[in-house]
Amino acid sequence: MPDTPKKIILLDQDIARKNSLKTILSHEGYFVFSFDAIVSCLDNMDLLDADLMILGGMDGGRAIPILNALMAVQCRLPLMFIAEAENLRGDLERHQCEYAAIVDSPFDLAVFRNAVRSALTNGHTPRGMHFASFLIGCCPELSKIKGKLGELGRLNESILITGEPGAGKEAVARAIHGASNRDAACFIKINVPELKAATGFSLLSALACSVPHLAQGGTLADDAKREQWTVYLDEISDLPDHLQAELLLITGADNQGVRILAGTRLDLAELVKAGGFRKDLFYRLNVYQVKVPPLRHRKSDIPLLTVFFSYKFCRDFGKICLPISDRLKAVFMQYHWPGNVGELQDVVKRALQK
């Protein structure tokens, strides 16, 4: 019985090139579904159940918004970009998509055919498809954080993540976890402000409920059952005194299987001076520090984030996603966004719920 032909989605705004590529791929025996707009492509993606997506005529300016849209709808297809610009590979690497296939020209037929076969055979999902850890943005500050993700992901030491409420501290924590190649399920978030009202709460007990080998009676130093877990403590500055002492003991243990990331909206060094936070715990947590910029300092990212959330919530609410108008983007660019990315996400979500 012959193999079922592979299905390929082709996205290219250049009609002539799109038709030529479709002809080439059809002659190779593939089923080809072609689109010239990302919106119509996304609306049909689930129905097509394709094996590969080819994006034609790409440079960074067009590739990154499309990549963000694919992340928003959690597209898990292997991607192949046909580059129009030499810097496309670098742009994709900076946006956590360094494993996508790239070809310089589709009209070197031997190279193009081999690239398509390799993408279909290997089926590598780009690193950017680790959805929980994907960071949206091109601003210099965020690009610098993205450039350090590999290094930060390999660390076992604690990392302190600073930034205003809603700036994206948890997203950065998940990105660091994703860069460590640890299983996505091995990420525990503890919302520290909620602990103030919890009587008899123990951090070690919380970990024991979440980490399998601890729940089975193991220890943080149990080599035989060790897994690579990341614990993110959100707003660590609100941690009660007795839990600060417990956390100091946990971080001082042989805990190579459990790494602590801590987020804070406050300056912990100033809090230590005021007597509101333990100095020894601050030094234990502040081995490495990542500062997340507020949205007003990364306004160039507002259009990307707006489109990302629009695709995401249209998908969640079962609505057809229409392009965001330039006028609306301009209004968003002029606003101060005191609630940062979290506020922008809520605004888009409420608008699409109506």
Coordinates of C-alpha atoms in Angstrom, one line a residue:
M1 CA 0.0 0.0 0.0
P2 CA 1.6 3.3 -1.0
D3 CA 2.4 5.9 1.7
T4 CA -0.1 8.7 2.2
P5 CA 1.4 11.9 0.6
K6 CA 2.7 14.4 3.1
K7 CA 0.7 17.6 3.5
I8 CA 2.5 21.0 3.4
I9 CA 1.2 24.5 4.2
L10 CA 2.7 27.2 2.1
L11 CA 2.5 30.8 3.2
D12 CA 3.8 33.5 0.8
Q13 CA 2.6 37.0 0.0
D14 CA 4.2 36.9 -3.4
I15 CA 1.5 35.3 -5.6
A16 CA 3.9 34.4 -8.5
R17 CA 6.4 32.7 -6.2
K18 CA 3.7 31.0 -4.2
N19 CA 2.3 29.5 -7.3
S20 CA 5.7 28.4 -8.5
L21 CA 6.5 26.7 -5.2
K22 CA 3.1 25.0 -5.2
T23 CA 3.8 23.6 -8.6
I24 CA 7.3 22.4 -7.6
L25 CA 6.0 20.7 -4.4
S26 CA 3.0 19.2 -6.2
H27 CA 5.3 17.6 -8.8
E28 CA 7.2 16.1 -5.9
G29 CA 4.0 14.3 -4.8
Y30 CA 3.0 16.5 -1.8
F31 CA -0.4 17.9 -1.0
V32 CA 0.0 21.6 -0.9
F33 CA -2.3 24.1 0.8
S34 CA -1.2 27.7 -0.1
F35 CA -2.1 31.0 1.6
D36 CA -1.0 34.6 1.1
A37 CA -2.3 35.9 4.5
I38 CA -1.4 34.6 8.0
V39 CA -4.9 35.1 9.3
S40 CA -6.6 32.8 6.8
C41 CA -3.7 30.3 7.3
L42 CA -4.3 30.1 11.0
D43 CA -8.0 29.8 10.7
N44 CA -7.5 26.6 8.6
M45 CA -4.5 25.1 10.3
D46 CA -6.2 22.6 12.5
L47 CA -8.4 21.3 9.7
L48 CA -5.5 20.7 7.4
D49 CA -3.5 18.6 9.8
A50 CA -0.3 19.3 7.8
D51 CA 3.2 17.8 8.2
L52 CA 5.3 20.9 7.4
M53 CA 4.9 24.7 7.1
I54 CA 7.0 26.6 4.5
L55 CA 7.2 30.4 4.8
G56 CA 8.3 32.1 1.6
G57 CA 10.1 35.4 1.0
M58 CA 11.0 36.0 4.6
D59 CA 13.1 38.6 6.4
G60 CA 13.1 39.4 10.1
G61 CA 10.4 42.1 9.8
R62 CA 7.9 39.7 8.4
A63 CA 9.1 36.4 10.0
I64 CA 9.0 37.5 13.6
P65 CA 5.3 38.6 13.7
I66 CA 4.3 35.4 11.9
L67 CA 6.4 33.4 14.3
N68 CA 4.6 35.1 17.2
A69 CA 1.2 34.3 15.6
L70 CA 2.2 30.6 15.4
M71 CA 3.3 30.6 19.0
A72 CA -0.1 32.2 20.0
V73 CA -2.0 29.3 18.4
Q74 CA 0.6 26.7 19.6
C75 CA 1.5 25.5 16.1
R76 CA 3.6 22.4 16.5
L77 CA 4.6 22.0 12.8
P78 CA 8.2 21.9 11.7
L79 CA 9.0 25.2 10.0
M80 CA 11.1 26.0 6.9
F81 CA 11.8 29.6 6.0
I82 CA 12.8 30.8 2.5
A83 CA 15.1 33.8 3.3
E84 CA 15.0 37.1 1.5
A85 CA 17.6 38.6 3.9
E86 CA 21.0 37.4 5.1
N87 CA 20.2 38.3 8.7
L88 CA 17.1 36.1 9.0
R89 CA 19.0 33.3 10.7
G90 CA 20.3 35.7 13.4
D91 CA 16.8 37.2 13.8
L92 CA 15.3 33.7 14.4
E93 CA 18.0 32.7 16.9
R94 CA 17.3 35.9 18.9
H95 CA 13.7 34.9 19.0
Q96 CA 14.2 31.4 20.2
C97 CA 13.6 29.7 16.8
E98 CA 17.2 28.7 16.0
Y99 CA 16.2 25.2 14.9
A100 CA 13.9 26.1 12.0
A101 CA 15.2 25.1 8.6
I102 CA 16.3 28.0 6.3
V103 CA 16.9 27.9 2.5
D104 CA 18.2 30.9 0.6
S105 CA 16.4 30.2 -2.6
P106 CA 13.7 27.8 -3.6
F107 CA 14.8 27.7 -7.2
D108 CA 18.0 25.7 -6.7
L109 CA 15.7 22.7 -7.0
A110 CA 18.1 20.0 -5.7
V111 CA 18.8 22.1 -2.5
F112 CA 15.1 22.9 -2.0
R113 CA 13.9 19.3 -2.5
N114 CA 16.5 18.0 0.0
A115 CA 15.6 20.7 2.5
V116 CA 11.9 19.8 2.3
R117 CA 12.7 16.0 2.7
S118 CA 15.0 16.7 5.6
A119 CA 12.4 18.9 7.4
L120 CA 9.7 16.2 6.9
T121 CA 11.9 13.4 7.9
N122 CA 13.5 14.9 11.0
G123 CA 10.4 16.8 12.1
H124 CA 12.4 19.1 14.4
T125 CA 10.0 21.5 16.2
P126 CA 11.8 24.8 16.7
R127 CA 12.9 25.7 20.2
G128 CA 10.5 28.6 20.1
M129 CA 7.7 26.1 20.1
H130 CA 8.3 25.5 23.8
F131 CA 5.2 27.7 24.3
A132 CA 5.3 28.3 28.0
S133 CA 8.8 29.8 27.7
F134 CA 8.4 31.9 24.6
L135 CA 9.3 35.6 25.1
I136 CA 7.6 38.1 22.8
G137 CA 9.7 41.1 21.9
C138 CA 12.6 42.6 20.0
C139 CA 13.7 45.5 22.2
P140 CA 17.4 45.5 23.2
E141 CA 16.8 44.8 26.9
L142 CA 14.6 41.7 26.1
S143 CA 17.0 40.6 23.4
K144 CA 19.8 40.7 25.9
I145 CA 17.8 38.4 28.2
K146 CA 17.1 36.0 25.4
G147 CA 20.8 35.9 24.5
K148 CA 21.6 34.7 28.1
L149 CA 18.8 32.1 28.3
G150 CA 21.1 29.2 27.4
E151 CA 23.7 30.2 30.0
L152 CA 21.1 30.8 32.7
G153 CA 19.3 27.6 31.9
R154 CA 22.5 25.6 32.6
L155 CA 22.9 27.0 36.1
N156 CA 21.9 25.2 39.2
E157 CA 22.3 28.3 41.4
S158 CA 19.5 30.5 42.4
I159 CA 18.5 33.4 40.1
L160 CA 16.8 36.6 41.2
I161 CA 14.4 38.1 38.6
T162 CA 13.4 41.8 39.2
G163 CA 10.8 43.9 37.6
E164 CA 7.5 45.8 38.1
P165 CA 4.2 43.9 38.5
G166 CA 3.0 42.6 35.2
A167 CA 6.4 43.1 33.5
G168 CA 6.8 39.4 32.7
K169 CA 8.9 38.0 35.5
E170 CA 7.2 34.7 35.5
A171 CA 7.5 34.5 31.7
V172 CA 11.3 35.0 32.1
A173 CA 11.4 32.3 34.8
R174 CA 9.6 29.8 32.5
A175 CA 12.0 30.8 29.7
I176 CA 15.0 30.0 31.9
H177 CA 13.4 26.7 32.8
G178 CA 12.7 25.9 29.2
A179 CA 16.3 26.7 28.2
S180 CA 17.6 24.2 30.7
N181 CA 15.9 21.4 28.7
R182 CA 14.1 20.3 31.9
D183 CA 10.7 18.7 31.4
A184 CA 8.0 21.5 31.1
A185 CA 6.0 19.8 33.8
C186 CA 8.9 20.1 36.3
F187 CA 8.1 23.8 37.0
I188 CA 6.5 24.8 40.2
K189 CA 5.1 28.3 40.8
I190 CA 4.5 29.4 44.4
N191 CA 2.6 32.7 44.8
V192 CA 4.3 34.1 47.9
P193 CA 1.8 36.9 48.8
E194 CA -0.8 34.2 49.3
L195 CA 1.3 32.5 52.0
K196 CA 0.8 35.3 54.5
A197 CA -2.8 34.1 55.0
A198 CA -1.8 30.4 55.1
T199 CA -1.3 29.1 58.7
G200 CA 1.1 26.2 59.2
F201 CA 2.4 26.4 55.6
S202 CA 5.8 24.8 54.9
L203 CA 7.8 25.4 51.8
L204 CA 9.3 21.9 52.1
S205 CA 5.8 20.4 52.5
A206 CA 4.7 22.2 49.3
L207 CA 7.7 20.9 47.4
A208 CA 6.9 17.4 48.7
C209 CA 3.4 17.6 47.3
S210 CA 4.7 18.6 43.9
V211 CA 8.0 16.7 43.4
P212 CA 7.4 12.9 43.1
H213 CA 10.5 11.6 44.7
L214 CA 10.0 13.9 47.7
A215 CA 6.4 12.8 48.1
Q216 CA 7.7 9.2 48.2
G217 CA 10.0 10.0 51.2
G218 CA 13.1 11.0 49.3
T219 CA 15.2 14.1 50.0
L220 CA 16.5 17.0 47.9
A221 CA 19.8 15.2 47.8
D222 CA 18.5 11.8 46.8
D223 CA 20.7 10.9 43.8
A224 CA 18.8 7.8 42.9
K225 CA 15.5 9.5 42.3
R226 CA 16.6 13.1 41.5
E227 CA 14.7 15.0 38.8
Q228 CA 15.5 18.5 37.5
W229 CA 12.8 20.7 39.0
T230 CA 12.5 24.5 39.0
V231 CA 10.7 26.3 41.8
Y232 CA 9.6 29.9 41.0
L233 CA 8.8 32.0 44.1
D234 CA 6.7 34.9 42.8
E235 CA 7.2 38.2 44.8
I236 CA 9.8 36.8 47.2
S237 CA 9.9 40.1 49.1
D238 CA 6.5 39.2 50.7
L239 CA 7.9 35.9 52.2
P240 CA 7.1 35.8 56.0
D241 CA 10.1 35.7 58.4
H242 CA 9.7 32.0 59.4
L243 CA 9.5 30.9 55.7
Q244 CA 12.6 33.0 54.9
A245 CA 14.5 30.9 57.5
E246 CA 13.1 27.7 55.9
L247 CA 14.0 28.8 52.4
L248 CA 17.6 29.5 53.6
L249 CA 17.9 25.9 54.8
I250 CA 16.4 24.6 51.5
T251 CA 18.8 26.6 49.3
G252 CA 21.7 25.6 51.4
A253 CA 21.0 21.9 51.0
D254 CA 22.5 19.6 48.4
N255 CA 19.6 20.5 46.1
Q256 CA 21.1 20.1 42.6
G257 CA 17.8 18.6 41.4
V258 CA 15.7 21.5 42.7
R259 CA 16.6 25.0 41.5
I260 CA 15.1 28.2 43.0
L261 CA 14.1 31.2 40.9
A262 CA 12.7 34.2 42.8
G263 CA 10.8 37.2 41.4
T264 CA 10.5 40.5 43.1
R265 CA 8.9 43.9 42.4
L266 CA 10.9 45.5 45.3
D267 CA 14.6 46.3 45.7
L268 CA 15.7 43.5 48.0
A269 CA 19.0 45.2 48.8
E270 CA 17.0 48.2 50.2
L271 CA 14.6 45.9 52.0
V272 CA 17.6 44.2 53.7
K273 CA 18.9 47.6 54.9
A274 CA 15.4 48.4 56.3
G275 CA 15.3 45.1 58.2
G276 CA 12.5 43.6 56.1
F277 CA 14.4 40.8 54.5
R278 CA 17.2 38.4 55.6
K279 CA 20.6 39.5 54.4
D280 CA 21.9 35.9 54.2
L281 CA 18.9 34.8 52.2
F282 CA 19.3 37.8 49.8
Y283 CA 22.9 36.8 49.0
R284 CA 21.8 33.2 48.6
L285 CA 19.1 34.1 46.1
N286 CA 21.0 36.9 44.3
V287 CA 23.8 34.7 42.8
Y288 CA 22.6 35.8 39.4
Q289 CA 20.1 38.6 38.6
V290 CA 17.9 39.3 35.6
K291 CA 16.1 42.7 35.3
V292 CA 12.9 42.7 33.3
P293 CA 12.1 46.1 31.7
P294 CA 8.7 47.7 32.1
L295 CA 6.5 47.9 29.0
R296 CA 6.9 51.7 28.7
H297 CA 10.7 51.1 28.2
R298 CA 10.0 48.6 25.4
K299 CA 7.3 50.3 23.4
S300 CA 8.6 48.8 20.1
D301 CA 7.3 45.5 21.4
I302 CA 3.7 46.7 22.0
P303 CA 2.5 45.9 18.4
L304 CA 4.0 42.4 18.6
L305 CA 2.5 41.7 21.9
T306 CA -0.9 43.1 20.8
V307 CA -1.0 40.8 17.8
F308 CA 0.2 37.9 19.8
F309 CA -2.6 38.3 22.4
S310 CA -5.1 38.9 19.7
Y311 CA -4.3 35.6 18.0
K312 CA -4.2 33.8 21.3
F313 CA -7.6 34.9 22.6
C314 CA -9.3 34.6 19.3
R315 CA -8.1 31.1 19.3
D316 CA -9.3 30.5 22.9
F317 CA -12.7 32.1 22.2
G318 CA -13.3 30.5 18.9
K319 CA -13.4 33.8 17.0
I320 CA -12.0 34.7 13.6
C321 CA -8.9 36.9 14.0
L322 CA -8.8 40.1 12.0
P323 CA -5.7 42.2 11.5
I324 CA -5.0 44.8 14.1
S325 CA -5.4 48.3 12.7
D326 CA -2.5 50.7 12.6
R327 CA -4.7 53.3 14.4
L328 CA -5.2 50.9 17.3
K329 CA -1.5 50.1 17.5
A330 CA -0.7 53.8 17.5
V331 CA -3.1 54.3 20.4
F332 CA -1.5 51.5 22.4
M333 CA 1.9 52.9 21.7
Q334 CA 0.9 56.2 23.2
Y335 CA -0.4 54.8 26.4
H336 CA 1.8 54.5 29.5
W337 CA 0.8 50.9 30.5
P338 CA 1.3 51.2 34.3
G339 CA 0.3 47.5 34.6
N340 CA 2.8 46.5 31.9
V341 CA 2.4 43.4 29.8
G342 CA -0.2 42.0 32.1
E343 CA -2.4 45.0 31.6
L344 CA -2.0 44.9 27.8
Q345 CA -3.0 41.2 27.9
D346 CA -6.1 41.9 30.0
V347 CA -7.2 44.8 27.7
V348 CA -7.0 42.6 24.6
K349 CA -8.7 39.7 26.3
R350 CA -11.6 41.9 27.5
A351 CA -12.0 43.4 24.1
L352 CA -12.3 40.0 22.4
Q353 CA -14.7 38.6 25.0
K354 CA -17.4 41.1 24.0

